[in-house]
Every structure is written in structure tokens, then in C-alpha cells.
XYZ file of C-alpha atoms in Angstrom:
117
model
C -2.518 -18.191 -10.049
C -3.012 -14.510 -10.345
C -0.691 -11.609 -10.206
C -1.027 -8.357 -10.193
C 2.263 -6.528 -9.965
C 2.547 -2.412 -9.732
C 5.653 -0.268 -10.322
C 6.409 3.060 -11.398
C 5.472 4.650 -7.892
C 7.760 7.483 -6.567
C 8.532 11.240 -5.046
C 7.884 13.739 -7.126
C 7.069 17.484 -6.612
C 3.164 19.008 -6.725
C 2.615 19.815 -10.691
C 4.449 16.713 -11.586
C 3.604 13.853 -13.551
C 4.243 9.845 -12.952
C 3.129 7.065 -14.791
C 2.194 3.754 -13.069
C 1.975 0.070 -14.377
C 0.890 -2.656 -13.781
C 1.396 -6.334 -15.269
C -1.080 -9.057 -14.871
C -0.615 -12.642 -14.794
C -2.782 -15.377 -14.889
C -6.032 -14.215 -16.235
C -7.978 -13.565 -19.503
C -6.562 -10.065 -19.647
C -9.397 -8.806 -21.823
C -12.225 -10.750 -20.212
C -11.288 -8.349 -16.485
C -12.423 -4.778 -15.545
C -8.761 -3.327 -14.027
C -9.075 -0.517 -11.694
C -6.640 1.888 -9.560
C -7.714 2.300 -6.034
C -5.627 4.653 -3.568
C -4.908 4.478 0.367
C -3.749 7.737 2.160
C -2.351 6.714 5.637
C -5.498 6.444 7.825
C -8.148 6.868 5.432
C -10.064 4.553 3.331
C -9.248 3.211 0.166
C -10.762 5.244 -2.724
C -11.267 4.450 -6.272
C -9.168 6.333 -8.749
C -10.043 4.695 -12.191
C -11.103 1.612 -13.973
C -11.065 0.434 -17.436
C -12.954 -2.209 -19.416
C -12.491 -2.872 -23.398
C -12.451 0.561 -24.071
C -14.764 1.674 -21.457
C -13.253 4.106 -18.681
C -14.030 5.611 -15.284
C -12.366 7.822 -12.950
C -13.195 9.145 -9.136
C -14.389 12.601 -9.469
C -11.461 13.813 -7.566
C -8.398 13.105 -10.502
C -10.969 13.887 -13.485
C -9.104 15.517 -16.066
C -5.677 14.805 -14.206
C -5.184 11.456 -14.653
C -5.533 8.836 -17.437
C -6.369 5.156 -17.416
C -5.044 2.926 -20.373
C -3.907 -1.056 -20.860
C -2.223 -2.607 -23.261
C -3.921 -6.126 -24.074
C -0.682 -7.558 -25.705
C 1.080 -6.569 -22.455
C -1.706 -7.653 -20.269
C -0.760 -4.034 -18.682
C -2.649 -1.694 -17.569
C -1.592 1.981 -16.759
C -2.264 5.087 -14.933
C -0.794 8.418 -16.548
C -1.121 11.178 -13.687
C -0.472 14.626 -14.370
C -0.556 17.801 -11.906
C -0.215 15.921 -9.105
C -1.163 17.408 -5.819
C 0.045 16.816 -2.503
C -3.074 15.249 -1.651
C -2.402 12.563 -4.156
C 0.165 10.657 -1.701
C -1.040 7.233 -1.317
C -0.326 3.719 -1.934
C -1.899 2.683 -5.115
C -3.013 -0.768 -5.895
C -3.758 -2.331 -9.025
C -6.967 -4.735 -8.813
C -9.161 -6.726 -11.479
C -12.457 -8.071 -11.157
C -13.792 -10.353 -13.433
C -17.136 -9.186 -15.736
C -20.358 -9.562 -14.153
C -18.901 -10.159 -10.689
C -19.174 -7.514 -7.879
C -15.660 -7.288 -5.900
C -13.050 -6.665 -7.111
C -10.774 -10.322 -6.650
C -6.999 -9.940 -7.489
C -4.950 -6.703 -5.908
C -1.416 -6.022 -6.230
C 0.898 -4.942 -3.703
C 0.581 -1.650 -3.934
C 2.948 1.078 -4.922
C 3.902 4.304 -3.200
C 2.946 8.354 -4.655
C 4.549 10.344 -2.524
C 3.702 14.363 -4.031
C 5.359 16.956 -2.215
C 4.528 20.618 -1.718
């Protein structure tokens, strides 16, 4: 069974920095693209970054902010933000998708940014 399971979410002032993780269970850690996706209340869920072998993307709106990394020993995967802005408040869930498939299967709970002004 798979698990993906996010901490490290938080309050923290705009210009701040937080670091999210997120442990995964039951897979081929290194055989999985892992992504961060982000909900603001009443908007859609947006892509924030994704990472594959050594491979990385990010949405255009936390280039240069934020930083995707995993560590395969872990099975961890991590999300380094830096000068956060207030409109970077959002749950943000963990997800893998398997290579070659086309949705993403296995989210996590989610974990809460809360960046104030």
C-alpha cells in the first residue's frame, strides 16, 4: 500500500523560508516522478515542482524561490522554499506518479503554508 506522508508545513512571515518533506512508502522510490502541487482556498490546485532521477521542474510562478530535492535512501522528497510571499498560502500535497503513466496516482494529505504579510 502506498503512502505519501507531508510535514514541515507552518506560519511564517512574507520573506521567510520553510522546508517541506515528504516520506514515501510502498513504492520503488526511484522508479516514481514526485511532484508538489498547491491548493489556495477556492482555487485550483496548481503544480509547484516535480522531480525525476535528477531531472527537475517547477511552475513558473516559484522559479528561482523554491527548490525541489529527494533523498533516495530516505525515499524523501523535499521542497526548500525561500522568500515566501503571501500568495504562497496553500495546502501542499505531495504526489507520485509512476514513469510513463499520465496522472499522477498516490497524494498525501496535504500540509498547510500559511505566509503572512
Amino acid at each position: 500500500q502506498v503512502q505519501l506522508v507531508e510535514s514541515g508545513g507552518g506560519l511564517v512571515q512574507a520573506g521567510g523560508s520553510l522546508r517541506l518533506s515528504c516520506a514515501a512508502f510502498g513504492l520503488t522510490f526511484n522508479r516514481y516522478q514526485m511532484g508538489w502541487f498547491r491548493q489556495a482556498p477556492e482555487k485550483e490546485r496548481d503544480f509547484v515542482a516535480a522531480i525525476y532521477w535528477n531531472s527537475v521542474s517547477y511552475g513558473d510562478s516559484v522559479k528561482g524561490r523554491f527548490t525541489i530535492s529527494k533523498d533516495n535512501a530516505k525515499n524523501t522528497v523535499y521542497l526548500q522554499m525561500n522568500s515566501l510571499k503571501p500568495e504562497d498560502t496553500a495546502v501542499y500535497y505531495c504526489a507520485s506518479r509512476a514513469i510513463g503513466a499520465q496522472d499522477y496516482a498516490y497524494w498525501g494529505q496535504g500540509t498547510q503554508v500559511t505566509v503572512s504579510s
